[in-house]
Amino acid sequence: MVAKHARLHDVCALLAALIVIGLDQWTKALVMENLSPPGSKPDISLLGPYLVVQYIQNNGAAFSLFANSTLLIILISAAIAVVVYMYARLINTGPAIYKIILGLIVGGAVGNLVDRARHSGYVVDFLAFRIPQINYRFAIFNVADAFISVSVVLLFFLVLLGGWRQNEGEQKTTEQQQTEVVKK
């Protein structure tokens, strides 16, 4: 029964990743269709002056960090390795929340990798958060970046609060109890 739930959780994680990829690629296509080439059309306000659509082509990582850098490839590779390792530890076990969060991270990463492959190394970014009253401008990002960032923060807090190890321990206890029932 536990393995059946774990497989269902794996399907949910895959579905989360596919939804993020689809949403990310759809929004990027809309932006490119309506605002190409970058900077040629006025910004589109979503929430007054605070959240606007502004199309740029980003050669860096999330939030334009490490543009045109070999370090970018190393950091992306390391991040993917960490996520794969974390997910591998959860196969056939682990709570759904961790699997879904990791699925959201993978979906965002794949969405941006698809962009890099399709657009000769750049990613379409278009969401600009601003607070004009204090002259604050956050880096321009996209849907994939948002999912990655929020999911990493959620994962960090879950791990920080001890949920990762606690849930692994609970899972092992449940499996041990089931093994004892089968032995009787």
mmCIF file with all atom_site columns, N, CA, C and O in Angstrom, residues 8-45:
data_model
loop_
_atom_site.group_PDB
_atom_site.id
_atom_site.type_symbol
_atom_site.label_atom_id
_atom_site.label_alt_id
_atom_site.label_comp_id
_atom_site.label_asym_id
_atom_site.label_entity_id
_atom_site.label_seq_id
_atom_site.pdbx_PDB_ins_code
_atom_site.Cartn_x
_atom_site.Cartn_y
_atom_site.Cartn_z
_atom_site.occupancy
_atom_site.B_iso_or_equiv
_atom_site.pdbx_formal_charge
_atom_site.auth_seq_id
_atom_site.auth_comp_id
_atom_site.auth_asym_id
_atom_site.auth_atom_id
_atom_site.pdbx_PDB_model_num
ATOM 1   N N  . LEU A 1 8  ? 1.791  7.107  -6.693  1.00 0.00 ? 8  LEU A N  1
ATOM 2   C CA . LEU A 1 8  ? 0.820  8.173  -6.943  1.00 0.00 ? 8  LEU A CA 1
ATOM 3   C C  . LEU A 1 8  ? 1.461  9.537  -6.692  1.00 0.00 ? 8  LEU A C  1
ATOM 4   O O  . LEU A 1 8  ? 1.256  10.479 -7.452  1.00 0.00 ? 8  LEU A O  1
ATOM 5   N N  . HIS A 1 9  ? 2.263  9.639  -5.645  1.00 0.00 ? 9  HIS A N  1
ATOM 6   C CA . HIS A 1 9  ? 2.978  10.885 -5.354  1.00 0.00 ? 9  HIS A CA 1
ATOM 7   C C  . HIS A 1 9  ? 3.969  11.208 -6.473  1.00 0.00 ? 9  HIS A C  1
ATOM 8   O O  . HIS A 1 9  ? 4.142  12.377 -6.832  1.00 0.00 ? 9  HIS A O  1
ATOM 9   N N  . ASP A 1 10 ? 4.616  10.180 -7.018  1.00 0.00 ? 10 ASP A N  1
ATOM 10  C CA . ASP A 1 10 ? 5.542  10.394 -8.142  1.00 0.00 ? 10 ASP A CA 1
ATOM 11  C C  . ASP A 1 10 ? 4.791  10.924 -9.359  1.00 0.00 ? 10 ASP A C  1
ATOM 12  O O  . ASP A 1 10 ? 5.278  11.803 -10.062 1.00 0.00 ? 10 ASP A O  1
ATOM 13  N N  . VAL A 1 11 ? 3.596  10.395 -9.603  1.00 0.00 ? 11 VAL A N  1
ATOM 14  C CA . VAL A 1 11 ? 2.774  10.873 -10.715 1.00 0.00 ? 11 VAL A CA 1
ATOM 15  C C  . VAL A 1 11 ? 2.369  12.325 -10.481 1.00 0.00 ? 11 VAL A C  1
ATOM 16  O O  . VAL A 1 11 ? 2.397  13.146 -11.409 1.00 0.00 ? 11 VAL A O  1
ATOM 17  N N  . CYS A 1 12 ? 2.029  12.667 -9.248  1.00 0.00 ? 12 CYS A N  1
ATOM 18  C CA . CYS A 1 12 ? 1.673  14.058 -8.920  1.00 0.00 ? 12 CYS A CA 1
ATOM 19  C C  . CYS A 1 12 ? 2.864  14.988 -9.154  1.00 0.00 ? 12 CYS A C  1
ATOM 20  O O  . CYS A 1 12 ? 2.694  16.100 -9.667  1.00 0.00 ? 12 CYS A O  1
ATOM 21  N N  . ALA A 1 13 ? 4.055  14.539 -8.793  1.00 0.00 ? 13 ALA A N  1
ATOM 22  C CA . ALA A 1 13 ? 5.261  15.349 -9.015  1.00 0.00 ? 13 ALA A CA 1
ATOM 23  C C  . ALA A 1 13 ? 5.496  15.550 -10.504 1.00 0.00 ? 13 ALA A C  1
ATOM 24  O O  . ALA A 1 13 ? 5.824  16.655 -10.951 1.00 0.00 ? 13 ALA A O  1
ATOM 25  N N  . LEU A 1 14 ? 5.332  14.495 -11.285 1.00 0.00 ? 14 LEU A N  1
ATOM 26  C CA . LEU A 1 14 ? 5.496  14.603 -12.734 1.00 0.00 ? 14 LEU A CA 1
ATOM 27  C C  . LEU A 1 14 ? 4.447  15.534 -13.320 1.00 0.00 ? 14 LEU A C  1
ATOM 28  O O  . LEU A 1 14 ? 4.763  16.384 -14.165 1.00 0.00 ? 14 LEU A O  1
ATOM 29  N N  . LEU A 1 15 ? 3.224  15.413 -12.865 1.00 0.00 ? 15 LEU A N  1
ATOM 30  C CA . LEU A 1 15 ? 2.146  16.289 -13.337 1.00 0.00 ? 15 LEU A CA 1
ATOM 31  C C  . LEU A 1 15 ? 2.448  17.746 -12.982 1.00 0.00 ? 15 LEU A C  1
ATOM 32  O O  . LEU A 1 15 ? 2.266  18.643 -13.809 1.00 0.00 ? 15 LEU A O  1
ATOM 33  N N  . ALA A 1 16 ? 2.950  17.994 -11.764 1.00 0.00 ? 16 ALA A N  1
ATOM 34  C CA . ALA A 1 16 ? 3.324  19.359 -11.361 1.00 0.00 ? 16 ALA A CA 1
ATOM 35  C C  . ALA A 1 16 ? 4.397  19.912 -12.282 1.00 0.00 ? 16 ALA A C  1
ATOM 36  O O  . ALA A 1 16 ? 4.316  21.057 -12.730 1.00 0.00 ? 16 ALA A O  1
ATOM 37  N N  . ALA A 1 17 ? 5.403  19.090 -12.588 1.00 0.00 ? 17 ALA A N  1
ATOM 38  C CA . ALA A 1 17 ? 6.481  19.533 -13.478 1.00 0.00 ? 17 ALA A CA 1
ATOM 39  C C  . ALA A 1 17 ? 5.930  19.860 -14.865 1.00 0.00 ? 17 ALA A C  1
ATOM 40  O O  . ALA A 1 17 ? 6.279  20.887 -15.457 1.00 0.00 ? 17 ALA A O  1
ATOM 41  N N  . LEU A 1 18 ? 5.061  19.006 -15.385 1.00 0.00 ? 18 LEU A N  1
ATOM 42  C CA . LEU A 1 18 ? 4.497  19.233 -16.724 1.00 0.00 ? 18 LEU A CA 1
ATOM 43  C C  . LEU A 1 18 ? 3.624  20.490 -16.760 1.00 0.00 ? 18 LEU A C  1
ATOM 44  O O  . LEU A 1 18 ? 3.649  21.235 -17.748 1.00 0.00 ? 18 LEU A O  1
ATOM 45  N N  . ILE A 1 19 ? 2.880  20.730 -15.698 1.00 0.00 ? 19 ILE A N  1
ATOM 46  C CA . ILE A 1 19 ? 2.046  21.939 -15.642 1.00 0.00 ? 19 ILE A CA 1
ATOM 47  C C  . ILE A 1 19 ? 2.926  23.187 -15.640 1.00 0.00 ? 19 ILE A C  1
ATOM 48  O O  . ILE A 1 19 ? 2.644  24.157 -16.352 1.00 0.00 ? 19 ILE A O  1
ATOM 49  N N  . VAL A 1 20 ? 3.998  23.172 -14.856 1.00 0.00 ? 20 VAL A N  1
ATOM 50  C CA . VAL A 1 20 ? 4.904  24.322 -14.816 1.00 0.00 ? 20 VAL A CA 1
ATOM 51  C C  . VAL A 1 20 ? 5.533  24.551 -16.188 1.00 0.00 ? 20 VAL A C  1
ATOM 52  O O  . VAL A 1 20 ? 5.592  25.683 -16.672 1.00 0.00 ? 20 VAL A O  1
ATOM 53  N N  . ILE A 1 21 ? 6.002  23.485 -16.817 1.00 0.00 ? 21 ILE A N  1
ATOM 54  C CA . ILE A 1 21 ? 6.611  23.609 -18.152 1.00 0.00 ? 21 ILE A CA 1
ATOM 55  C C  . ILE A 1 21 ? 5.604  24.195 -19.137 1.00 0.00 ? 21 ILE A C  1
ATOM 56  O O  . ILE A 1 21 ? 5.915  25.126 -19.884 1.00 0.00 ? 21 ILE A O  1
ATOM 57  N N  . GLY A 1 22 ? 4.393  23.654 -19.139 1.00 0.00 ? 22 GLY A N  1
ATOM 58  C CA . GLY A 1 22 ? 3.362  24.136 -20.059 1.00 0.00 ? 22 GLY A CA 1
ATOM 59  C C  . GLY A 1 22 ? 2.996  25.586 -19.811 1.00 0.00 ? 22 GLY A C  1
ATOM 60  O O  . GLY A 1 22 ? 2.916  26.390 -20.749 1.00 0.00 ? 22 GLY A O  1
ATOM 61  N N  . LEU A 1 23 ? 2.773  25.956 -18.564 1.00 0.00 ? 23 LEU A N  1
ATOM 62  C CA . LEU A 1 23 ? 2.425  27.332 -18.213 1.00 0.00 ? 23 LEU A CA 1
ATOM 63  C C  . LEU A 1 23 ? 3.565  28.288 -18.566 1.00 0.00 ? 23 LEU A C  1
ATOM 64  O O  . LEU A 1 23 ? 3.339  29.361 -19.132 1.00 0.00 ? 23 LEU A O  1
ATOM 65  N N  . ASP A 1 24 ? 4.782  27.876 -18.268 1.00 0.00 ? 24 ASP A N  1
ATOM 66  C CA . ASP A 1 24 ? 5.952  28.700 -18.563 1.00 0.00 ? 24 ASP A CA 1
ATOM 67  C C  . ASP A 1 24 ? 6.103  28.930 -20.066 1.00 0.00 ? 24 ASP A C  1
ATOM 68  O O  . ASP A 1 24 ? 6.255  30.069 -20.519 1.00 0.00 ? 24 ASP A O  1
ATOM 69  N N  . GLN A 1 25 ? 6.036  27.877 -20.840 1.00 0.00 ? 25 GLN A N  1
ATOM 70  C CA . GLN A 1 25 ? 6.216  28.008 -22.287 1.00 0.00 ? 25 GLN A CA 1
ATOM 71  C C  . GLN A 1 25 ? 5.064  28.783 -22.926 1.00 0.00 ? 25 GLN A C  1
ATOM 72  O O  . GLN A 1 25 ? 5.273  29.561 -23.857 1.00 0.00 ? 25 GLN A O  1
ATOM 73  N N  . TRP A 1 26 ? 3.856  28.587 -22.420 1.00 0.00 ? 26 TRP A N  1
ATOM 74  C CA . TRP A 1 26 ? 2.695  29.313 -22.949 1.00 0.00 ? 26 TRP A CA 1
ATOM 75  C C  . TRP A 1 26 ? 2.831  30.812 -22.696 1.00 0.00 ? 26 TRP A C  1
ATOM 76  O O  . TRP A 1 26 ? 2.614  31.622 -23.600 1.00 0.00 ? 26 TRP A O  1
ATOM 77  N N  . THR A 1 27 ? 3.190  31.194 -21.468 1.00 0.00 ? 27 THR A N  1
ATOM 78  C CA . THR A 1 27 ? 3.324  32.622 -21.164 1.00 0.00 ? 27 THR A CA 1
ATOM 79  C C  . THR A 1 27 ? 4.467  33.249 -21.958 1.00 0.00 ? 27 THR A C  1
ATOM 80  O O  . THR A 1 27 ? 4.348  34.386 -22.431 1.00 0.00 ? 27 THR A O  1
ATOM 81  N N  . LYS A 1 28 ? 5.556  32.531 -22.119 1.00 0.00 ? 28 LYS A N  1
ATOM 82  C CA . LYS A 1 28 ? 6.685  33.056 -22.904 1.00 0.00 ? 28 LYS A CA 1
ATOM 83  C C  . LYS A 1 28 ? 6.291  33.239 -24.367 1.00 0.00 ? 28 LYS A C  1
ATOM 84  O O  . LYS A 1 28 ? 6.667  34.234 -24.999 1.00 0.00 ? 28 LYS A O  1
ATOM 85  N N  . ALA A 1 29 ? 5.518  32.296 -24.904 1.00 0.00 ? 29 ALA A N  1
ATOM 86  C CA . ALA A 1 29 ? 5.055  32.418 -26.294 1.00 0.00 ? 29 ALA A CA 1
ATOM 87  C C  . ALA A 1 29 ? 4.148  33.637 -26.459 1.00 0.00 ? 29 ALA A C  1
ATOM 88  O O  . ALA A 1 29 ? 4.256  34.365 -27.453 1.00 0.00 ? 29 ALA A O  1
ATOM 89  N N  . LEU A 1 30 ? 3.259  33.859 -25.498 1.00 0.00 ? 30 LEU A N  1
ATOM 90  C CA . LEU A 1 30 ? 2.382  35.039 -25.542 1.00 0.00 ? 30 LEU A CA 1
ATOM 91  C C  . LEU A 1 30 ? 3.196  36.336 -25.531 1.00 0.00 ? 30 LEU A C  1
ATOM 92  O O  . LEU A 1 30 ? 2.913  37.258 -26.301 1.00 0.00 ? 30 LEU A O  1
ATOM 93  N N  . VAL A 1 31 ? 4.190  36.390 -24.671 1.00 0.00 ? 31 VAL A N  1
ATOM 94  C CA . VAL A 1 31 ? 5.019  37.590 -24.570 1.00 0.00 ? 31 VAL A CA 1
ATOM 95  C C  . VAL A 1 31 ? 5.767  37.817 -25.873 1.00 0.00 ? 31 VAL A C  1
ATOM 96  O O  . VAL A 1 31 ? 5.798  38.935 -26.407 1.00 0.00 ? 31 VAL A O  1
ATOM 97  N N  . MET A 1 32 ? 6.384  36.770 -26.402 1.00 0.00 ? 32 MET A N  1
ATOM 98  C CA . MET A 1 32 ? 7.142  36.916 -27.648 1.00 0.00 ? 32 MET A CA 1
ATOM 99  C C  . MET A 1 32 ? 6.242  37.324 -28.806 1.00 0.00 ? 32 MET A C  1
ATOM 100 O O  . MET A 1 32 ? 6.617  38.147 -29.643 1.00 0.00 ? 32 MET A O  1
ATOM 101 N N  . GLU A 1 33 ? 5.054  36.750 -28.852 1.00 0.00 ? 33 GLU A N  1
ATOM 102 C CA . GLU A 1 33 ? 4.114  37.054 -29.933 1.00 0.00 ? 33 GLU A CA 1
ATOM 103 C C  . GLU A 1 33 ? 3.646  38.508 -29.888 1.00 0.00 ? 33 GLU A C  1
ATOM 104 O O  . GLU A 1 33 ? 3.503  39.159 -30.917 1.00 0.00 ? 33 GLU A O  1
ATOM 105 N N  . ASN A 1 34 ? 3.437  39.017 -28.684 1.00 0.00 ? 34 ASN A N  1
ATOM 106 C CA . ASN A 1 34 ? 2.857  40.351 -28.543 1.00 0.00 ? 34 ASN A CA 1
ATOM 107 C C  . ASN A 1 34 ? 3.854  41.472 -28.269 1.00 0.00 ? 34 ASN A C  1
ATOM 108 O O  . ASN A 1 34 ? 3.504  42.646 -28.442 1.00 0.00 ? 34 ASN A O  1
ATOM 109 N N  . LEU A 1 35 ? 5.073  41.150 -27.851 1.00 0.00 ? 35 LEU A N  1
ATOM 110 C CA . LEU A 1 35 ? 6.017  42.199 -27.475 1.00 0.00 ? 35 LEU A CA 1
ATOM 111 C C  . LEU A 1 35 ? 7.364  42.110 -28.199 1.00 0.00 ? 35 LEU A C  1
ATOM 112 O O  . LEU A 1 35 ? 8.327  42.735 -27.764 1.00 0.00 ? 35 LEU A O  1
ATOM 113 N N  . SER A 1 36 ? 7.440  41.337 -29.272 1.00 0.00 ? 36 SER A N  1
ATOM 114 C CA . SER A 1 36 ? 8.718  41.217 -30.001 1.00 0.00 ? 36 SER A CA 1
ATOM 115 C C  . SER A 1 36 ? 8.899  42.375 -30.949 1.00 0.00 ? 36 SER A C  1
ATOM 116 O O  . SER A 1 36 ? 7.938  42.876 -31.518 1.00 0.00 ? 36 SER A O  1
ATOM 117 N N  . PRO A 1 37 ? 10.120 42.776 -31.176 1.00 0.00 ? 37 PRO A N  1
ATOM 118 C CA . PRO A 1 37 ? 11.344 42.428 -30.455 1.00 0.00 ? 37 PRO A CA 1
ATOM 119 C C  . PRO A 1 37 ? 11.376 43.110 -29.098 1.00 0.00 ? 37 PRO A C  1
ATOM 120 O O  . PRO A 1 37 ? 10.634 44.061 -28.842 1.00 0.00 ? 37 PRO A O  1
ATOM 121 N N  . PRO A 1 38 ? 12.246 42.616 -28.194 1.00 0.00 ? 38 PRO A N  1
ATOM 122 C CA . PRO A 1 38 ? 12.307 43.182 -26.838 1.00 0.00 ? 38 PRO A CA 1
ATOM 123 C C  . PRO A 1 38 ? 12.518 44.695 -26.855 1.00 0.00 ? 38 PRO A C  1
ATOM 124 O O  . PRO A 1 38 ? 13.318 45.215 -27.621 1.00 0.00 ? 38 PRO A O  1
ATOM 125 N N  . GLY A 1 39 ? 11.759 45.396 -26.023 1.00 0.00 ? 39 GLY A N  1
ATOM 126 C CA . GLY A 1 39 ? 11.905 46.845 -25.901 1.00 0.00 ? 39 GLY A CA 1
ATOM 127 C C  . GLY A 1 39 ? 11.204 47.647 -26.980 1.00 0.00 ? 39 GLY A C  1
ATOM 128 O O  . GLY A 1 39 ? 11.230 48.874 -26.959 1.00 0.00 ? 39 GLY A O  1
ATOM 129 N N  . SER A 1 40 ? 10.547 46.982 -27.920 1.00 0.00 ? 40 SER A N  1
ATOM 130 C CA . SER A 1 40 ? 9.917  47.699 -29.028 1.00 0.00 ? 40 SER A CA 1
ATOM 131 C C  . SER A 1 40 ? 8.507  48.196 -28.709 1.00 0.00 ? 40 SER A C  1
ATOM 132 O O  . SER A 1 40 ? 7.986  49.054 -29.399 1.00 0.00 ? 40 SER A O  1
ATOM 133 N N  . LYS A 1 41 ? 7.903  47.649 -27.660 1.00 0.00 ? 41 LYS A N  1
ATOM 134 C CA . LYS A 1 41 ? 6.533  48.024 -27.306 1.00 0.00 ? 41 LYS A CA 1
ATOM 135 C C  . LYS A 1 41 ? 6.491  48.433 -25.839 1.00 0.00 ? 41 LYS A C  1
ATOM 136 O O  . LYS A 1 41 ? 7.337  48.031 -25.046 1.00 0.00 ? 41 LYS A O  1
ATOM 137 N N  . PRO A 1 42 ? 5.499  49.229 -25.464 1.00 0.00 ? 42 PRO A N  1
ATOM 138 C CA . PRO A 1 42 ? 5.419  49.677 -24.059 1.00 0.00 ? 42 PRO A CA 1
ATOM 139 C C  . PRO A 1 42 ? 5.116  48.513 -23.114 1.00 0.00 ? 42 PRO A C  1
ATOM 140 O O  . PRO A 1 42 ? 4.519  47.513 -23.506 1.00 0.00 ? 42 PRO A O  1
ATOM 141 N N  . ASP A 1 43 ? 5.546  48.667 -21.868 1.00 0.00 ? 43 ASP A N  1
ATOM 142 C CA . ASP A 1 43 ? 5.282  47.666 -20.838 1.00 0.00 ? 43 ASP A CA 1
ATOM 143 C C  . ASP A 1 43 ? 3.776  47.535 -20.625 1.00 0.00 ? 43 ASP A C  1
ATOM 144 O O  . ASP A 1 43 ? 3.015  48.483 -20.826 1.00 0.00 ? 43 ASP A O  1
ATOM 145 N N  . ILE A 1 44 ? 3.361  46.360 -20.159 1.00 0.00 ? 44 ILE A N  1
ATOM 146 C CA . ILE A 1 44 ? 1.950  46.099 -19.871 1.00 0.00 ? 44 ILE A CA 1
ATOM 147 C C  . ILE A 1 44 ? 1.793  45.992 -18.360 1.00 0.00 ? 44 ILE A C  1
ATOM 148 O O  . ILE A 1 44 ? 2.444  45.167 -17.717 1.00 0.00 ? 44 ILE A O  1
ATOM 149 N N  . SER A 1 45 ? 0.940  46.819 -17.801 1.00 0.00 ? 45 SER A N  1
ATOM 150 C CA . SER A 1 45 ? 0.724  46.835 -16.361 1.00 0.00 ? 45 SER A CA 1
ATOM 151 C C  . SER A 1 45 ? -0.187 45.681 -15.948 1.00 0.00 ? 45 SER A C  1
ATOM 152 O O  . SER A 1 45 ? -1.267 45.492 -16.506 1.00 0.00 ? 45 SER A O  1
#
